[in-house]
mmCIF file with all atom_site columns, C-alpha atoms in Angstrom:
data_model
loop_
_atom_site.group_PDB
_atom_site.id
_atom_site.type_symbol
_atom_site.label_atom_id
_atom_site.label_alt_id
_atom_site.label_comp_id
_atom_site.label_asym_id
_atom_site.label_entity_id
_atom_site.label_seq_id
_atom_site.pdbx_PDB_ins_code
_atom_site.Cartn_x
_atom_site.Cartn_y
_atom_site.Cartn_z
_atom_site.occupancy
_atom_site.B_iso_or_equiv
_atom_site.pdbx_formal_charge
_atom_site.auth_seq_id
_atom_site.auth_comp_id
_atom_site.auth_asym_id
_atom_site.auth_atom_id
_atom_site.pdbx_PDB_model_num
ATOM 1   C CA . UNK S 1 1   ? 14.399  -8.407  -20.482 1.00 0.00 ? 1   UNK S CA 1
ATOM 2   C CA . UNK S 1 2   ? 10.934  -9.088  -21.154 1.00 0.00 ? 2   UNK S CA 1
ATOM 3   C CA . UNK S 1 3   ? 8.157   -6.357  -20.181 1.00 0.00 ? 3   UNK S CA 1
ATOM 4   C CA . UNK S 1 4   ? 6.574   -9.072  -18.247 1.00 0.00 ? 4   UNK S CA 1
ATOM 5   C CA . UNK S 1 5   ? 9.909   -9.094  -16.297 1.00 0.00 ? 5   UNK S CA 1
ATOM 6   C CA . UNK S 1 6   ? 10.310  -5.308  -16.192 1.00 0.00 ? 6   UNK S CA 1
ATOM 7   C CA . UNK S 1 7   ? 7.394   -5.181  -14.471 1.00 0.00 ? 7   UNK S CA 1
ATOM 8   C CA . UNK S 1 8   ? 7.971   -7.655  -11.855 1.00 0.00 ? 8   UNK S CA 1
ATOM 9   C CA . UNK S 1 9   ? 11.106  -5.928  -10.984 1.00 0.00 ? 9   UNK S CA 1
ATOM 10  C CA . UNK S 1 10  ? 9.220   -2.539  -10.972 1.00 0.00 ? 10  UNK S CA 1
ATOM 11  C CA . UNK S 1 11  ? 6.780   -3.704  -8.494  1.00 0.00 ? 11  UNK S CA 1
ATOM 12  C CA . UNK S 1 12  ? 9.602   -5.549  -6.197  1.00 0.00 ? 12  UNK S CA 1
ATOM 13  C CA . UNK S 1 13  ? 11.299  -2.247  -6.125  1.00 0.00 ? 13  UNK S CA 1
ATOM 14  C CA . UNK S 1 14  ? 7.925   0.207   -5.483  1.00 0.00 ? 14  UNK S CA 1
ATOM 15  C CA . UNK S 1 15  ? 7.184   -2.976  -2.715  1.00 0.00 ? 15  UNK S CA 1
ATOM 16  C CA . UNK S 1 16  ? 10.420  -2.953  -1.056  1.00 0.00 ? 16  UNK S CA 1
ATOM 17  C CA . UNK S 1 17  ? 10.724  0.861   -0.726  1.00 0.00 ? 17  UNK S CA 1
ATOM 18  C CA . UNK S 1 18  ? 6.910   0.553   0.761   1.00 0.00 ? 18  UNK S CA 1
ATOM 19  C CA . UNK S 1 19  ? 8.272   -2.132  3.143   1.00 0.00 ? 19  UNK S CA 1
ATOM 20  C CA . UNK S 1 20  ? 10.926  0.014   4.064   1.00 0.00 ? 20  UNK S CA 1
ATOM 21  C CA . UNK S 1 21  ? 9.191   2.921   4.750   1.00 0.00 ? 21  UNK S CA 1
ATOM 22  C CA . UNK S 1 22  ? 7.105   0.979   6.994   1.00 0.00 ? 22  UNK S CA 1
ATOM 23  C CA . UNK S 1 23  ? 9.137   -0.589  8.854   1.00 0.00 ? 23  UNK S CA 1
ATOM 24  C CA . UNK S 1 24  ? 11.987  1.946   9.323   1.00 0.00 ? 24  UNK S CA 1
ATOM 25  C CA . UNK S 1 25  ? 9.662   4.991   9.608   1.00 0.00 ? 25  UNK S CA 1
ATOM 26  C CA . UNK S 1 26  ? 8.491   6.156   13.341  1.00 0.00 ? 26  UNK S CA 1
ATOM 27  C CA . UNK S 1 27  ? 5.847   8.873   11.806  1.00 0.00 ? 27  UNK S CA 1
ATOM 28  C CA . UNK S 1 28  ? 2.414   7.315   11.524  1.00 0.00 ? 28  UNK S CA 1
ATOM 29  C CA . UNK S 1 29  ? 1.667   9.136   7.869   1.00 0.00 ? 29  UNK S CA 1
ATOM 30  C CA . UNK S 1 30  ? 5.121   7.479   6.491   1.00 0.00 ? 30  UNK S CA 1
ATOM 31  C CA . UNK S 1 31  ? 3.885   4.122   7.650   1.00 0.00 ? 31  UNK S CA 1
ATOM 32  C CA . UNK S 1 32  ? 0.519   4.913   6.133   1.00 0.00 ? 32  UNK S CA 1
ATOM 33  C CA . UNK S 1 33  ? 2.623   5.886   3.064   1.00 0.00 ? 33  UNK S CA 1
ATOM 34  C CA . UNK S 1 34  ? 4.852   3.193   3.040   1.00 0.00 ? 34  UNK S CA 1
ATOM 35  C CA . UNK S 1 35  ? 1.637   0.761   2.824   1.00 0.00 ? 35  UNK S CA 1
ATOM 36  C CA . UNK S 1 36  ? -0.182  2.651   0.091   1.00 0.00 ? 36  UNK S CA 1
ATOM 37  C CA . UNK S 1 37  ? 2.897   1.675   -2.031  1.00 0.00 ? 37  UNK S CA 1
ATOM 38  C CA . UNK S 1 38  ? 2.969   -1.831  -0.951  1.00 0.00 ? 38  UNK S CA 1
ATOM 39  C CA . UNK S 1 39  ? -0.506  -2.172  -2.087  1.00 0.00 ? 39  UNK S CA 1
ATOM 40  C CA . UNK S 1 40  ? 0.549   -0.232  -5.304  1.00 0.00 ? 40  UNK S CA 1
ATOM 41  C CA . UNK S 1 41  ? 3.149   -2.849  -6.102  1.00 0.00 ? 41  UNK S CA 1
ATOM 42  C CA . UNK S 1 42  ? 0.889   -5.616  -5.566  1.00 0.00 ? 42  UNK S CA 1
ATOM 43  C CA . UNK S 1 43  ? -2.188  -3.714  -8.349  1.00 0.00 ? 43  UNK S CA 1
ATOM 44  C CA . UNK S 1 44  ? 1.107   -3.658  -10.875 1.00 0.00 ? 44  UNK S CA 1
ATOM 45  C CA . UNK S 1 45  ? 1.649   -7.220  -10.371 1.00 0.00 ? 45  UNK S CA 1
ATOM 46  C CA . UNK S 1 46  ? -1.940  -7.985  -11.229 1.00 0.00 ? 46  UNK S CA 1
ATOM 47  C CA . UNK S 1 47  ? -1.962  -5.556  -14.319 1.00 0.00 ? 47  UNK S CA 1
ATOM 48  C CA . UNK S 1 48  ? 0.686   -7.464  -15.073 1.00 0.00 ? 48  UNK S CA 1
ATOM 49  C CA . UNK S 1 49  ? 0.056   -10.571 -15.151 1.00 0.00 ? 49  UNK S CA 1
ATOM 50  C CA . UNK S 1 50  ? -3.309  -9.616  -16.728 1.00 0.00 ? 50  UNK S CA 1
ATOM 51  C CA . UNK S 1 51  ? -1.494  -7.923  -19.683 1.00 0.00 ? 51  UNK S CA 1
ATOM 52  C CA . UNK S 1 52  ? 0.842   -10.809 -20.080 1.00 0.00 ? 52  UNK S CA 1
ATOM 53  C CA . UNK S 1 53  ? -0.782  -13.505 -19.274 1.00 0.00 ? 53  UNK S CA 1
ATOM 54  C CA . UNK S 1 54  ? -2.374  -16.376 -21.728 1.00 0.00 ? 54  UNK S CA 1
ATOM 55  C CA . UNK S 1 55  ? -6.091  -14.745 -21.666 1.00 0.00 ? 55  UNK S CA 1
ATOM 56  C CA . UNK S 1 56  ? -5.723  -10.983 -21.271 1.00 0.00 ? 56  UNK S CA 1
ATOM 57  C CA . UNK S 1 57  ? -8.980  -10.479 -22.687 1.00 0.00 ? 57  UNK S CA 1
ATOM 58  C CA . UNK S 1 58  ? -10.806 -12.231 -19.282 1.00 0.00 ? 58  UNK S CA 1
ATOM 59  C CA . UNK S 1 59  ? -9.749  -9.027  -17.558 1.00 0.00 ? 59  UNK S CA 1
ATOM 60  C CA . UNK S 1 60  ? -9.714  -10.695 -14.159 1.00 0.00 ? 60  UNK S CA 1
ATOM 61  C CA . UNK S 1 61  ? -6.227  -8.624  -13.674 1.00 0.00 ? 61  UNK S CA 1
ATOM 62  C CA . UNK S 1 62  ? -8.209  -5.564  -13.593 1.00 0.00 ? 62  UNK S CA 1
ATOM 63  C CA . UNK S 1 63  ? -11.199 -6.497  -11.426 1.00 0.00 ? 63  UNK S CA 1
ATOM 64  C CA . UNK S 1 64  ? -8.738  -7.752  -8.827  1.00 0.00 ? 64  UNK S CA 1
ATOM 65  C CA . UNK S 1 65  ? -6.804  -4.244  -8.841  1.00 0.00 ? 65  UNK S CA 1
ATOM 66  C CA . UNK S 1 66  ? -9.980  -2.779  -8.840  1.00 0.00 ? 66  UNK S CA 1
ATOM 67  C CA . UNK S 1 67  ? -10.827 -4.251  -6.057  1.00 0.00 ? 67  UNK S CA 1
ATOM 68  C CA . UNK S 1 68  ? -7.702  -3.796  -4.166  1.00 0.00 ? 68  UNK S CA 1
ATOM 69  C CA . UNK S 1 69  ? -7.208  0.296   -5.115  1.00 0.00 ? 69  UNK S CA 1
ATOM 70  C CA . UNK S 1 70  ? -11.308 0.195   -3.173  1.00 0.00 ? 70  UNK S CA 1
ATOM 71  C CA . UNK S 1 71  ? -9.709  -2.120  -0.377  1.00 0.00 ? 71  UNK S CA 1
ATOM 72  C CA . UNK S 1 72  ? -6.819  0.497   -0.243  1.00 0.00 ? 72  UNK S CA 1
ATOM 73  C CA . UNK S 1 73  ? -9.175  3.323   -0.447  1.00 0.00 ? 73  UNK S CA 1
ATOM 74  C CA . UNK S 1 74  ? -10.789 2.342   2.983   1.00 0.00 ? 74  UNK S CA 1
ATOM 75  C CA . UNK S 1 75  ? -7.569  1.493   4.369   1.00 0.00 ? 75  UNK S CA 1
ATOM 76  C CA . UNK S 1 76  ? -6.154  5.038   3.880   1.00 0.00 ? 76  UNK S CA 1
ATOM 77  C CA . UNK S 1 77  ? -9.460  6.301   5.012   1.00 0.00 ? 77  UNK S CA 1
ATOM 78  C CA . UNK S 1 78  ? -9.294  4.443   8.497   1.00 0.00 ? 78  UNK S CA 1
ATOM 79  C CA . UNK S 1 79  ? -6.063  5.405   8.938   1.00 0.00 ? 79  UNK S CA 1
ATOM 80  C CA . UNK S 1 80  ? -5.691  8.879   8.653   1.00 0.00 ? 80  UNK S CA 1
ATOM 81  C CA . UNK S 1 81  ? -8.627  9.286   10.896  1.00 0.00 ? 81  UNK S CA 1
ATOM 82  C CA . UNK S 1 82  ? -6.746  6.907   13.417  1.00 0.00 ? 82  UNK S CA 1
ATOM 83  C CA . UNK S 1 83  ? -3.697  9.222   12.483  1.00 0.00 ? 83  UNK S CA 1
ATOM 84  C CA . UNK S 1 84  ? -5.986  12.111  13.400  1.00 0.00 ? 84  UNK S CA 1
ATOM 85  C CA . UNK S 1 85  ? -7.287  10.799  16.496  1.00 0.00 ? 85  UNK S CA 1
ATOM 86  C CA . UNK S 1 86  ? -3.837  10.056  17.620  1.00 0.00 ? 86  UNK S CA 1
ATOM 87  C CA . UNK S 1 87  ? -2.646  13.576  16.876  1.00 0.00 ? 87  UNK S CA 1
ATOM 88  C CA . UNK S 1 88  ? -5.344  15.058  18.798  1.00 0.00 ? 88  UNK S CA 1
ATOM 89  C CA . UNK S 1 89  ? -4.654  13.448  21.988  1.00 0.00 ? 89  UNK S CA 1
ATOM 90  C CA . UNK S 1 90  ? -0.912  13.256  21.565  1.00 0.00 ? 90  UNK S CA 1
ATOM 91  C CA . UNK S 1 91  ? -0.102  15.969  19.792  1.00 0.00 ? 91  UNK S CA 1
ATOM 92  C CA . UNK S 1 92  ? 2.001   14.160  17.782  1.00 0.00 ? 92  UNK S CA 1
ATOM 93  C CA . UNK S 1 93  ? 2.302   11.567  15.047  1.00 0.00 ? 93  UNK S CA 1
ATOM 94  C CA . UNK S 1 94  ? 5.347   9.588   16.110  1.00 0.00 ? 94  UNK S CA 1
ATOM 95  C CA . UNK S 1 95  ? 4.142   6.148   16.765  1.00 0.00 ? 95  UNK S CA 1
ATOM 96  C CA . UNK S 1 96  ? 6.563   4.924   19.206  1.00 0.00 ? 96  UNK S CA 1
ATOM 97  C CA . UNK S 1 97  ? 4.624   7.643   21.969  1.00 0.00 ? 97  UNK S CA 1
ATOM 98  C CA . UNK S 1 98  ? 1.697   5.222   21.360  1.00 0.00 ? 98  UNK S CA 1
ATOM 99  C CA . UNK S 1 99  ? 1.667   2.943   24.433  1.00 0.00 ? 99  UNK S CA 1
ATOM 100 C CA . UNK S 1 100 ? -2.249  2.602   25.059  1.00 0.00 ? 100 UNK S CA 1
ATOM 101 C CA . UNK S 1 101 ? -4.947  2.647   22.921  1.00 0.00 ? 101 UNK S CA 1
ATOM 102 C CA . UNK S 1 102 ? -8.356  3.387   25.305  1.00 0.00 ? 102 UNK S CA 1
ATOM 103 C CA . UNK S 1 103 ? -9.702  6.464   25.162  1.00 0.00 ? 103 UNK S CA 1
#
């Protein structure tokens, strides 16, 4: 197996587990969880396909994950304080109690 291939099947396993946990999990952190490591697959694939690619040394692999861990930075952000919000009124993180979303 090539690395190149090692870590393509790295980040298809870290993204399926993320896709799992998102779409099998009912607590609103999980999901939140299960997305961070979706987006954490898709940063491998660019550092690898940067590493491996015919010009590593344009390090366009990097800028994009760059980019996408600041992308995923804001994402967590908004969604814990959505997760917080929630919580407050609910009392609970469980996303299926979610029915309406005006204040």
């Amino acid at each position: 197996m090539t690395p190149l291939a090692g870590c393509l099947l790295l980040a298809a396993l870290l993204f399926t587990i993320g896709l799992a946990g998102a779409l099998m999990r009912r607590n609103a952190i999980m999901v939140l969880i299960g997305i961070e490591l979706m987006l954490n697959a898709a940063n491998l694939n660019f550092i690898a396909f940067w590493r491996y690619g015919p010009h590593p040394e344009a390090l366009t692999g990097v800028l994009f994950a760059i980019f996408s861990i600041g992308v995923a930075a804001a994402e967590a952000a908004v969604g814990l304080a959505l997760i917080i919000s929630l919580y407050r009124h609910l009392k609970s993180a469980n996303i299926d109690e979610v029915t309406s979303m005006h204040g």
